Structures are given as C-alpha cells and as structure tokens.
Coordinates of N, CA, C and O in Angstrom, one line a residue:
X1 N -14.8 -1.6 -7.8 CA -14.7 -1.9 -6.4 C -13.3 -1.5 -5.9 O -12.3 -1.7 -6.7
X2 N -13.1 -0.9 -4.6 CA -12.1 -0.6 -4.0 C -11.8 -1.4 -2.7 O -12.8 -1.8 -2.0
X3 N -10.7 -1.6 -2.4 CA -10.4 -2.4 -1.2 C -9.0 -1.9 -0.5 O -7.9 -1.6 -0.9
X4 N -9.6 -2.1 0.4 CA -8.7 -1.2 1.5 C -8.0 -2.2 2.5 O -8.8 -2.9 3.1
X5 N -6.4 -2.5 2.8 CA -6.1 -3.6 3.6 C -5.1 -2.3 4.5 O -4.7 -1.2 4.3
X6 N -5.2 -3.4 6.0 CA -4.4 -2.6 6.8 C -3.5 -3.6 7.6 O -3.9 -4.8 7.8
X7 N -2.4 -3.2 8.1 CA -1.6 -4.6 8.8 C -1.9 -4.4 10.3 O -2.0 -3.3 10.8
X8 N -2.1 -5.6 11.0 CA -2.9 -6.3 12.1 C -1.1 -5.7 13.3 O 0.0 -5.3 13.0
X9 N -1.6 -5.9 14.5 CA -0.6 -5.6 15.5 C 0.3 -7.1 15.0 O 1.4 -6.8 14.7
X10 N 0.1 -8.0 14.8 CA 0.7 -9.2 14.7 C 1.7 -8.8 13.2 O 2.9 -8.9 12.9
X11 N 0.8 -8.5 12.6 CA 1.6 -7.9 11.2 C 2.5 -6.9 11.2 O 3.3 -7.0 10.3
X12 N 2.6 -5.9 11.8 CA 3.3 -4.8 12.1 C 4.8 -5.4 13.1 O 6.0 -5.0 12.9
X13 N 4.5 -6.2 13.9 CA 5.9 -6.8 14.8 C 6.4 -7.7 13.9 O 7.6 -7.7 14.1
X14 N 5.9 -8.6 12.9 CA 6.6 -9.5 12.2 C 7.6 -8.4 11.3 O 8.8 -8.6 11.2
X15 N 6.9 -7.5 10.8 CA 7.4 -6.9 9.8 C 8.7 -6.2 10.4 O 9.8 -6.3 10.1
X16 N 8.2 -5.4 11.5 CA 9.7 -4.9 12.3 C 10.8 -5.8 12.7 O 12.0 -5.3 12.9
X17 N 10.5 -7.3 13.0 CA 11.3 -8.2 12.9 C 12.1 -8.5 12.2 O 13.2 -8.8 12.6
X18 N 11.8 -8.3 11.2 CA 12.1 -8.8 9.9 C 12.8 -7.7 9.3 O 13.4 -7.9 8.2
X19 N 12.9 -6.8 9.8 CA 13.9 -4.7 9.6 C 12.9 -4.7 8.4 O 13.2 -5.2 7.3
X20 N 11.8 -4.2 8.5 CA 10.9 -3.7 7.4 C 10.2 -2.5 8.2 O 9.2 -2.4 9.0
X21 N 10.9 -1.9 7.8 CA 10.3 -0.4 8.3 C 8.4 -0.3 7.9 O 7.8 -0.1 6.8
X22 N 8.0 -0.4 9.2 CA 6.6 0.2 9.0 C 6.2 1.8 9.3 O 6.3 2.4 10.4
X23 N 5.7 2.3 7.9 CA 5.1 3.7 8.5 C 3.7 3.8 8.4 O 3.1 2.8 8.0
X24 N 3.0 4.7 8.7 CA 1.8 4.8 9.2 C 1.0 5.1 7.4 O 1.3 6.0 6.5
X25 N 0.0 4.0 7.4 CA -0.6 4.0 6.4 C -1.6 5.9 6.2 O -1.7 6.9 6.8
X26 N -2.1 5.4 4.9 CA -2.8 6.7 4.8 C -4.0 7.0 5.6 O -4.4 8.1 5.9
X27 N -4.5 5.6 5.8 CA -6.0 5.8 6.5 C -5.9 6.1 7.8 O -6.8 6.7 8.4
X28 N -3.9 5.7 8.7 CA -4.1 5.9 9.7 C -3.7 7.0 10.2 O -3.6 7.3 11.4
X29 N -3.2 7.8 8.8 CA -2.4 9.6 9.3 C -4.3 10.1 9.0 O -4.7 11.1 9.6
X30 N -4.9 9.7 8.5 CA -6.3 10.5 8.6 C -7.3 10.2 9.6 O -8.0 11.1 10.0
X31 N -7.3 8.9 10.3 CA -8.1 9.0 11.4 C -7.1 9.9 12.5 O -7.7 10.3 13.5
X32 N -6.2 10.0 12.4 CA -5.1 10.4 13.7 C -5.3 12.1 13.5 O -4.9 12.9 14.4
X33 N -5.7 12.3 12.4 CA -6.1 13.8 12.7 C -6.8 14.4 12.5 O -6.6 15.5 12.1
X34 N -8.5 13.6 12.6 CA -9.6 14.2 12.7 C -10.2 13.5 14.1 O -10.1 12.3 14.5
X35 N -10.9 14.5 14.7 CA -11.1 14.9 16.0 C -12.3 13.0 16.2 O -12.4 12.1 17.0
X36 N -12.9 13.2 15.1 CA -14.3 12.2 15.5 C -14.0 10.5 15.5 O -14.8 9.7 15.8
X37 N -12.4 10.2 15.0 CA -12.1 9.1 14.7 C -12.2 8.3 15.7 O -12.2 7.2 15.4
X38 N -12.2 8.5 17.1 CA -12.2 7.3 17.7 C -13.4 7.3 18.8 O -13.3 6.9 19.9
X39 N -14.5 7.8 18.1 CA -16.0 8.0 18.1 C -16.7 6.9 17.2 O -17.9 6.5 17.3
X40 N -15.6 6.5 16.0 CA -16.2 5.7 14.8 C -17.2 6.2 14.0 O -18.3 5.5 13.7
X41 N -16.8 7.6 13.7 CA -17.8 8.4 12.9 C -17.2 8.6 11.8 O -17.9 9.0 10.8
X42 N -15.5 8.0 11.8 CA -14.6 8.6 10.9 C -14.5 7.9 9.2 O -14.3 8.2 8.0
X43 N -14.7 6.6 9.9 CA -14.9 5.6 8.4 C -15.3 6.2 6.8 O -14.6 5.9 5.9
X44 N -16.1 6.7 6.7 CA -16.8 7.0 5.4 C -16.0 8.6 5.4 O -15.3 8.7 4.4
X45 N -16.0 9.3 5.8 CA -15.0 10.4 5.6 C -13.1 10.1 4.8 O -12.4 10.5 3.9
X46 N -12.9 9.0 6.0 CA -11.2 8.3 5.3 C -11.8 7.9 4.2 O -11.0 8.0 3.3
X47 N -13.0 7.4 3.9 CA -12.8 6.6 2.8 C -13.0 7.2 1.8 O -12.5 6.9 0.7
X48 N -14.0 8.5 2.0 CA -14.1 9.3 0.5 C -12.1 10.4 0.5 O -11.7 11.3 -0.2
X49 N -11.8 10.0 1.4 CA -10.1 10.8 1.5 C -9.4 10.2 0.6 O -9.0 10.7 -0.4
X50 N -9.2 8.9 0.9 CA -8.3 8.0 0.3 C -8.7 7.7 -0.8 O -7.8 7.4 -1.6
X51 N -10.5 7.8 -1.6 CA -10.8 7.8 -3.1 C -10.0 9.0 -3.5 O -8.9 8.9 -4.1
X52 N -10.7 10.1 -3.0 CA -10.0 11.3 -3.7 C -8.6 11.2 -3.9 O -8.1 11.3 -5.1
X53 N -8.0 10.8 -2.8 CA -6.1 10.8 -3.2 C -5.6 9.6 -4.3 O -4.6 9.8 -5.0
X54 N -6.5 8.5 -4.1 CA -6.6 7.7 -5.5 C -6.6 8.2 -6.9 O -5.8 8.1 -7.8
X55 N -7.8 9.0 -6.9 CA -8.5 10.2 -8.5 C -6.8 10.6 -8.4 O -6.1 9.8 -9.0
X56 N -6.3 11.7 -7.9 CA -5.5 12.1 -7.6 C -4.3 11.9 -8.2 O -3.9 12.8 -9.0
X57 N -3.4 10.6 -8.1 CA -2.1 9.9 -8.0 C -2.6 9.1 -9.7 O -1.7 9.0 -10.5
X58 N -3.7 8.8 -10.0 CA -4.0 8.0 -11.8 C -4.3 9.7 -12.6 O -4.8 10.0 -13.7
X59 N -3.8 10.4 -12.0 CA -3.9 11.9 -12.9 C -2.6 12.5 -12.9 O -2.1 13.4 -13.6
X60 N -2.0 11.7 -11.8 CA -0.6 12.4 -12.1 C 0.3 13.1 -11.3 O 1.5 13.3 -11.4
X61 N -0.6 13.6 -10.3 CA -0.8 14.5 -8.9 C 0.1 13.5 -8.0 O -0.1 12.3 -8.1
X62 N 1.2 14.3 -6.9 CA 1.5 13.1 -6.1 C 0.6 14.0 -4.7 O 0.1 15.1 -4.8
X63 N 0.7 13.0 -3.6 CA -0.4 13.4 -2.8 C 0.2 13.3 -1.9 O 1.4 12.8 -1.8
X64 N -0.9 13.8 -0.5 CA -0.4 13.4 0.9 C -1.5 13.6 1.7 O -1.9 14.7 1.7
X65 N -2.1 12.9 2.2 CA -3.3 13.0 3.2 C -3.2 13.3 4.4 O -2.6 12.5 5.1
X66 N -3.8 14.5 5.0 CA -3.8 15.3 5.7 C -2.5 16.0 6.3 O -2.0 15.7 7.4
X67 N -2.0 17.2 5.3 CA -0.7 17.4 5.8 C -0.7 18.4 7.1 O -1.5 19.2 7.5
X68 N 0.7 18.0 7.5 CA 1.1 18.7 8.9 C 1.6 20.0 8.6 O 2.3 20.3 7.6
X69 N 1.2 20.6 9.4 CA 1.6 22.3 9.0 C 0.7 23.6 9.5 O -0.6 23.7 9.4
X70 N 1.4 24.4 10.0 CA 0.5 25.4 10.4 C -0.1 26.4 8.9 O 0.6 26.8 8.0
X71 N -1.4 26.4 9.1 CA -2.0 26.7 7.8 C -3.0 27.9 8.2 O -3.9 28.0 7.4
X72 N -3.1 28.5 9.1 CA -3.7 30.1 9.5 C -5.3 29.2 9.2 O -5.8 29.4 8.1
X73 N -5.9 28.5 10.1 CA -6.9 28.0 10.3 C -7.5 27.0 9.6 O -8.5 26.5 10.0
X74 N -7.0 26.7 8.4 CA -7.1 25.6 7.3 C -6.8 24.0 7.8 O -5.6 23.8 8.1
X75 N -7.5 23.2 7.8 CA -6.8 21.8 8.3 C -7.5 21.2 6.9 O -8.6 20.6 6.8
X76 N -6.5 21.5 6.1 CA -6.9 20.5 4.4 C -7.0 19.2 4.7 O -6.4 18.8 5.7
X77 N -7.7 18.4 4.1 CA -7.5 16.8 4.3 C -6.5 16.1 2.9 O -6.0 14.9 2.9
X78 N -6.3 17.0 2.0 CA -5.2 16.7 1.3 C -4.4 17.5 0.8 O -4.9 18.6 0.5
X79 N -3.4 17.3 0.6 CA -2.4 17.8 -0.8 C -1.8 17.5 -1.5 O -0.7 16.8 -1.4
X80 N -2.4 17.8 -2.4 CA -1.9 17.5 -4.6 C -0.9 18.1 -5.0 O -0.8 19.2 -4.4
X81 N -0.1 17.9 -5.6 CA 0.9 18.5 -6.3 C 1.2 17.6 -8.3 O 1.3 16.5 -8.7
X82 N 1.3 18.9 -8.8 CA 1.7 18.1 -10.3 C 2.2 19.4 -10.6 O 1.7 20.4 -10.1
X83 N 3.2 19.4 -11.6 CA 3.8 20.5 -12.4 C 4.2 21.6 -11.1 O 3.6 22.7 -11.2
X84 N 4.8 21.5 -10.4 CA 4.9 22.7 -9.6 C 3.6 23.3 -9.0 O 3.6 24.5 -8.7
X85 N 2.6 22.8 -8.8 CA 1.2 23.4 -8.3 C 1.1 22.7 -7.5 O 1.0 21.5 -7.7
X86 N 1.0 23.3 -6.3 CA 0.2 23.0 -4.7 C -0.7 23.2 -4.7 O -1.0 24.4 -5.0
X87 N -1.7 22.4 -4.2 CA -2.7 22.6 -3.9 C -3.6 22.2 -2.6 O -3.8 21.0 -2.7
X88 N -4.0 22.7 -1.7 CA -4.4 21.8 -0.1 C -6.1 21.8 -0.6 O -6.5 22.8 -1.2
X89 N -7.0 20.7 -0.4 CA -7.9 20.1 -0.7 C -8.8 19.7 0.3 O -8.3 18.9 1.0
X90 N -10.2 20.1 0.7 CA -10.8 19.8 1.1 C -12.0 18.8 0.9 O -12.9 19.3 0.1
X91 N -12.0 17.5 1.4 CA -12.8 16.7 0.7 C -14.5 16.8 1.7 O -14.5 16.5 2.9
X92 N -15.3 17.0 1.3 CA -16.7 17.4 2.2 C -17.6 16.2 1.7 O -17.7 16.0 0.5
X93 N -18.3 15.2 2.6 CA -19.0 14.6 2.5 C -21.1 15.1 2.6 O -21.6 16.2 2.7
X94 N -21.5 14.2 2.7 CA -23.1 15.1 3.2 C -23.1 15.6 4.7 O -22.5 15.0 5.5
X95 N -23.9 16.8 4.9 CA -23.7 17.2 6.3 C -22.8 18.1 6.9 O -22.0 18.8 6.2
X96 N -22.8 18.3 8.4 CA -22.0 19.0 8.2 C -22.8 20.4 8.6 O -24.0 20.2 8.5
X97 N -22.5 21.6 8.9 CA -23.6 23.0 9.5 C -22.8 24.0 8.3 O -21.6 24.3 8.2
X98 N -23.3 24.2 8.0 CA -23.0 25.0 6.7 C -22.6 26.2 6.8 O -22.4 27.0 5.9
X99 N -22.3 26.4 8.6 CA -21.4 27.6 8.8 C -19.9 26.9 9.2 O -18.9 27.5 9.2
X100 N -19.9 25.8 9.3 CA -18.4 25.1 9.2 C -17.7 24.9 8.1 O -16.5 25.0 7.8
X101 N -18.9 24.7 7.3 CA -18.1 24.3 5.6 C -17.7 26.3 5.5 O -16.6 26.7 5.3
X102 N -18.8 27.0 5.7 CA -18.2 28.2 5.4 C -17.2 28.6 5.8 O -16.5 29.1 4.9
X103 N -16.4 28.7 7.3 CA -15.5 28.8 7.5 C -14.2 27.7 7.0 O -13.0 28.0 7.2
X104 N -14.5 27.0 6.5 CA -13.0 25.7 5.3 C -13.3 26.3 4.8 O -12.2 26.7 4.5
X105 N -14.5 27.4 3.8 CA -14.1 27.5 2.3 C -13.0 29.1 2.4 O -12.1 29.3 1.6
X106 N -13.3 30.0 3.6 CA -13.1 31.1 3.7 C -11.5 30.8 4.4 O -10.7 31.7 4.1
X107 N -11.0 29.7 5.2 CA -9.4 29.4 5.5 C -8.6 29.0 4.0 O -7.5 29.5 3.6
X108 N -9.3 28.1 3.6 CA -8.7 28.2 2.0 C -8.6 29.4 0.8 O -7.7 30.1 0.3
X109 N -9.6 29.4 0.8 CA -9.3 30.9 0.3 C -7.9 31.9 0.6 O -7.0 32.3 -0.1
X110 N -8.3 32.2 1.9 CA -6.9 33.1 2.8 C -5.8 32.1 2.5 O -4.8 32.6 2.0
X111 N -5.7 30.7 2.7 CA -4.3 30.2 2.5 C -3.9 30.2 0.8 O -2.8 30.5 0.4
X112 N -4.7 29.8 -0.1 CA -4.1 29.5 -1.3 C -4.8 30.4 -2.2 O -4.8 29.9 -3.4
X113 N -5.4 31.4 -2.0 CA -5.9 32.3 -3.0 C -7.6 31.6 -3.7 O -8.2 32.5 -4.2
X114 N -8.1 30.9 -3.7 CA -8.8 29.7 -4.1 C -9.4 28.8 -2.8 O -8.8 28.7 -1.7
X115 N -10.8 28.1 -3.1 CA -10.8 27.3 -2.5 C -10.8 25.8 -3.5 O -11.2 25.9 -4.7
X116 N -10.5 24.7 -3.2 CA -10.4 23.2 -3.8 C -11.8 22.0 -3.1 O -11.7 21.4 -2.0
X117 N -12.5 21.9 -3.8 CA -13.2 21.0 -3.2 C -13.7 19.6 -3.9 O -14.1 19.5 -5.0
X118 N -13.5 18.3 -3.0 CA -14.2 17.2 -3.6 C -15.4 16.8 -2.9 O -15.3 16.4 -1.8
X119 N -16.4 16.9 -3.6 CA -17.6 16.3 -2.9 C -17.6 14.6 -3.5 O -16.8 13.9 -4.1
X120 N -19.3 14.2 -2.9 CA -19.8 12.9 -3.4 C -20.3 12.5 -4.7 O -20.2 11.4 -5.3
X121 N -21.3 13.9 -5.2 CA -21.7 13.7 -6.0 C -21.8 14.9 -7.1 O -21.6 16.0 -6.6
X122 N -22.1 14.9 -8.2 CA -22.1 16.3 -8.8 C -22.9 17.4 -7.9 O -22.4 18.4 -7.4
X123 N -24.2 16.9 -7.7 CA -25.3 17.7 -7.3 C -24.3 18.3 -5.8 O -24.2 19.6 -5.7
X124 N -23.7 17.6 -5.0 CA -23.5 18.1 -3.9 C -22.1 19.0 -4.7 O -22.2 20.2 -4.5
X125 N -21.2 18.7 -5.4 CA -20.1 20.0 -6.0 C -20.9 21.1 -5.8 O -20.6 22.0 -4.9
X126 N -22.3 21.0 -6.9 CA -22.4 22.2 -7.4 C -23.0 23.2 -6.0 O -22.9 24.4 -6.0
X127 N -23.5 22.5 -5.2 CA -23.8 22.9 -3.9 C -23.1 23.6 -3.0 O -23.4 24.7 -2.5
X128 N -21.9 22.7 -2.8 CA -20.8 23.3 -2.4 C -20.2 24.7 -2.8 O -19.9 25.6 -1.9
X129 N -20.0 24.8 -4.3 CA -19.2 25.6 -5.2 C -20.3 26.8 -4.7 O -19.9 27.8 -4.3
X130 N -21.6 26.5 -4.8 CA -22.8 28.1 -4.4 C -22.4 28.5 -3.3 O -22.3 29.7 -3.2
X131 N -22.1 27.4 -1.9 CA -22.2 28.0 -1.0 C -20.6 28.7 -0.8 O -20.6 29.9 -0.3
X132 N -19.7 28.2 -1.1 CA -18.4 29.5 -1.2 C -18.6 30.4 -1.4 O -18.4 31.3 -0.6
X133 N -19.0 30.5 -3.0 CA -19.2 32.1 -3.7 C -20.1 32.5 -2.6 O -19.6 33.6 -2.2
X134 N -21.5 32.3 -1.9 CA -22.0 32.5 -1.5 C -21.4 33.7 -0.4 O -21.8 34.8 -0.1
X135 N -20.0 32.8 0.1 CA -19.5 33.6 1.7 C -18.4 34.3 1.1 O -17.4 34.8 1.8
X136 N -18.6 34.4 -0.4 CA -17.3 35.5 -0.8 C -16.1 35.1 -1.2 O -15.1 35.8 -0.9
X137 N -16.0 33.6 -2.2 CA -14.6 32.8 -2.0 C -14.5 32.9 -3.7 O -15.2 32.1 -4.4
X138 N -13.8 33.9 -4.2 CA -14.1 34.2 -5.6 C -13.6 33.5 -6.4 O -14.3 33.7 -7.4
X139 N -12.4 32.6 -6.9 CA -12.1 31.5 -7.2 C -11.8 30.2 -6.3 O -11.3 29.9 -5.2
X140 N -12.4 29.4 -7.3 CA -12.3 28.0 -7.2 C -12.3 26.7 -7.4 O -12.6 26.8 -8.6
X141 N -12.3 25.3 -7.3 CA -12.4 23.9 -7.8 C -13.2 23.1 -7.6 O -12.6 22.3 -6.8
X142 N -14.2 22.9 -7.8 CA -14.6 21.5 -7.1 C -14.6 20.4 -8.2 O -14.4 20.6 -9.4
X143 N -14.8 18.7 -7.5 CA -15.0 17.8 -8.8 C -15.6 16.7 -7.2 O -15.6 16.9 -6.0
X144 N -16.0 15.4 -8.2 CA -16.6 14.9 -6.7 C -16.2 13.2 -7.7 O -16.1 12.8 -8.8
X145 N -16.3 12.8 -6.4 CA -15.8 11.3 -6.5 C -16.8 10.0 -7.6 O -16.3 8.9 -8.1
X146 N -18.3 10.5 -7.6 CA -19.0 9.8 -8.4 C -18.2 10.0 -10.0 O -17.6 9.1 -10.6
X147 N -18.4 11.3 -10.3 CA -17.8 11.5 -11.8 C -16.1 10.8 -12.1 O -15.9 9.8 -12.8
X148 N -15.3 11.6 -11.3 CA -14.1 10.6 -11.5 C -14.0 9.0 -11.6 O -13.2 8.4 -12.3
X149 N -14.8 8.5 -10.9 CA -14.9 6.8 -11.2 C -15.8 6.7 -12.0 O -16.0 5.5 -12.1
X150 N -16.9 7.4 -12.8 CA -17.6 7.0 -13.3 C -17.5 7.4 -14.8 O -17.6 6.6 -15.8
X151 N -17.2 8.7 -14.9 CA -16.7 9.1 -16.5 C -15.3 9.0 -16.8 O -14.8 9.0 -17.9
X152 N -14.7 8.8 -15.6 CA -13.5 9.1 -15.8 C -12.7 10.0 -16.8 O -11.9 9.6 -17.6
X153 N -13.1 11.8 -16.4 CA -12.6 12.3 -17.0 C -10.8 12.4 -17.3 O -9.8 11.9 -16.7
X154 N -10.9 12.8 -17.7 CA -9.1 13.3 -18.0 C -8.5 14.1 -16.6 O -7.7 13.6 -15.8
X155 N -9.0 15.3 -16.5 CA -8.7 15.9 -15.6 C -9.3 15.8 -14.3 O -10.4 15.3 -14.1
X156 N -8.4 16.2 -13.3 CA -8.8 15.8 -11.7 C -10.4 16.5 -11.3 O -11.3 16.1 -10.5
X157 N -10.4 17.6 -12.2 CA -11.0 18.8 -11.2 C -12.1 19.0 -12.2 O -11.5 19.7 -13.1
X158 N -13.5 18.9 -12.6 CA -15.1 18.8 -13.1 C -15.4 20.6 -13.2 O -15.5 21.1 -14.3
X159 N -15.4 21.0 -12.5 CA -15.6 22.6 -12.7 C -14.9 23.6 -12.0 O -14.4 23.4 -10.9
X160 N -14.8 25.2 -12.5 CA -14.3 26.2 -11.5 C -15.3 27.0 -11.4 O -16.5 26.7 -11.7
X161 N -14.8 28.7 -10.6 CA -15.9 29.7 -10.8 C -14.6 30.5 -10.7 O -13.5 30.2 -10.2
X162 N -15.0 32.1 -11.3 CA -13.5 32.7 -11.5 C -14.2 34.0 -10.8 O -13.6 35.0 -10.9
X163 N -15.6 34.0 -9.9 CA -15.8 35.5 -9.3 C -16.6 34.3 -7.9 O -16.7 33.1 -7.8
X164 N -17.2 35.5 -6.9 CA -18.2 35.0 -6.7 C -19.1 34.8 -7.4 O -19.6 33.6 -7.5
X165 N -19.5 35.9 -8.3 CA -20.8 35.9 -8.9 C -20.4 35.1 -10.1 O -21.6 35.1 -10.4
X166 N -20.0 34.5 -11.0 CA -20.1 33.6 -12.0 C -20.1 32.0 -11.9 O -19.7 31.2 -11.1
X167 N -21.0 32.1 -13.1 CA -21.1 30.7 -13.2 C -20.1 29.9 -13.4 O -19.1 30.2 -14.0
X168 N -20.4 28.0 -12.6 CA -20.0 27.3 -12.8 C -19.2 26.9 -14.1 O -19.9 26.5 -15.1
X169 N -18.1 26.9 -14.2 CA -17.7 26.7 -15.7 C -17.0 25.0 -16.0 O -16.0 24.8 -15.4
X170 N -17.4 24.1 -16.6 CA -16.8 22.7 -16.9 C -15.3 22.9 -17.1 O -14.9 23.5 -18.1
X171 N -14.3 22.3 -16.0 CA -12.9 21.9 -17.0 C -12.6 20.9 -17.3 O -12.8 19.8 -16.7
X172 N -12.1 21.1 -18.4 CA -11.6 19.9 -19.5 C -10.7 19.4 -19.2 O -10.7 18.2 -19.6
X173 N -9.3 20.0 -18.3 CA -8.3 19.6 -18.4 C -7.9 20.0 -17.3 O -8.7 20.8 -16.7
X174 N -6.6 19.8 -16.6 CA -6.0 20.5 -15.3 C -5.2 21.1 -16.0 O -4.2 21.1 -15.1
X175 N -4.8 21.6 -16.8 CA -3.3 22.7 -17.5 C -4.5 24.1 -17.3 O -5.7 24.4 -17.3
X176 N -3.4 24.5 -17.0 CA -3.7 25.8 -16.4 C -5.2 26.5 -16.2 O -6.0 27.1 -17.0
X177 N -5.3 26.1 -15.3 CA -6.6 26.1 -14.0 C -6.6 27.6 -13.7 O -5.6 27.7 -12.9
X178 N -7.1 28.9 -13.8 CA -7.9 30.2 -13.7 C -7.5 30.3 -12.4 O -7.9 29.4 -11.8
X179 N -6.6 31.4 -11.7 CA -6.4 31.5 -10.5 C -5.1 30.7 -10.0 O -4.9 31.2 -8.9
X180 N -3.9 29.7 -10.3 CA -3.2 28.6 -9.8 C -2.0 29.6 -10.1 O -2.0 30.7 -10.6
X181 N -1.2 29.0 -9.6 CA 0.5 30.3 -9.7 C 1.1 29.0 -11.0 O 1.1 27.8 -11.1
X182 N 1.7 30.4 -11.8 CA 2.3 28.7 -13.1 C 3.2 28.7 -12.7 O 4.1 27.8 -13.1

C-alpha cells in the first residue's frame, strides 16, 4: 500500500510561521501542469506519476516530476537521472486516442534519441512499445508499474526494442541500456 499526505492551507501558514520553507509538493508540480487537473480527471494519472518516480528514486535514479523546459513539443511527466543519464519519461495510463500517444512517442524520440515509457501493466507496455515502433520510434524503454511493485525487478526499465522492426527484448539491468549516451 501507498499513501499519499498533503499539507492543508492551515498547515502550510503554520509552517511559514514557524520559517519552514514550504515548496510545492510533487503531486502539486503535476496537477499544475497538466491541462485536465482542475476538471478532477487528474487524480489517477498523478498517482501512477508519483508510483513511477517512487520505482525510480529505490533504483537509484534521482527524479523530478514534470520538468520545466522548452522540449521541441515533448511535455515528459518525468525525469530520471543516475550515472550521468538523462532521461525525460512518459508515464501513459489506459486511454487516451492513439494518435496523441503517437505524437509523445514521436516528440521523444526527436528530443532524446529514444522513446521511455511507463505503463500500468505489462500487457499495456507491450502495447505501447508496438504502437511506437509502429509510428517509426526505433529505440526504446518501457517497464510498467504492476511489475516494479510486484516482482520487483532490479532494474527500473522491463524491456527495450533497438529498431522499429524488432522484437521486444527483457532487460535485466539498467547498465548500459542500447541507444543511452555513456
């Protein structure tokens, strides 16, 4: 089980009272910059964000959820870093028009050579991972939030693909990942 606390308006003025610098939690740099958050559509999207950036930080990776930055049409919902490797991360839940996911997988690509993805479940990875190659995104990552909390593999990232055309391949490890700058 995971649990998520956030500080109340009452809690935030005590704290500034008190000279305790409050900055903006993670959940609330991610509803603040996705468009549907104050629709209340946003909930289960932050929350598969903040799993992933969890997987993430017990692997070793330091993180940042939804970074600011001009990214030539890419709006990552995260970025990873370990050993000198950046990485911007798109986390995709169910749904969604499958010409939007195509355009995230095709702005990633253009920004980091690669696309990075976390889905929900294997089945939806491997879904995901087809429909990139699909639009032409010739390396890439996915791994999805069921497996990380459930096998808890070693490494952050469950599979790559190193063309469009090839198959899915299992990684074992995050040291040197097919496609990553060393």
């Amino acid at each position: 089980p995971v649990a998520t606390a956030r500080l109340t308006d009452l809690g935030r003025t005590l704290l500034a009272q008190a000279g305790v610098p409050v900055i903006a939690s993670e959940w609330e740099r991610i509803e603040a910059s996705h468009r549907r958050a104050e629709e209340g559509e946003q909930m289960p999207h932050t929350s598969a964000i903040c799993l992933f950036l969890h997987h993430a930080r017990v692997r070793g990776y330091a993180t940042e959820a939804c970074p600011l930055g001009d990214f030539g049409g890419a709006e990552p919902d995260a970025r990873i870093t370990r050993a000198g490797c950046l990485m911007y991360v798109e986390v995709q839940r169910r749904g969604g028009a499958a010409w939007r996911r195509a355009r995230k997988w095709h702005h990633q690509y253009a920004l980091q050579g690669y696309a990075a993805i976390c889905a929900l479940t294997p089945a939806w990875a491997r879904r995901l991972a087809a429909e990139a190659q699909l639009v032409g995104v010739g390396i890439g990552y996915v791994t999805d939030l069921a497996t990380l909390a459930g096998d808890a593999p070693v490494g952050l990232w469950t599979h790559c693909w190193r063309s469009p055309y090839s198959p899915l391949e299992a990684v074992a490890t995050d040291e040197a990942l097919p496609g990553l700058p060393d």
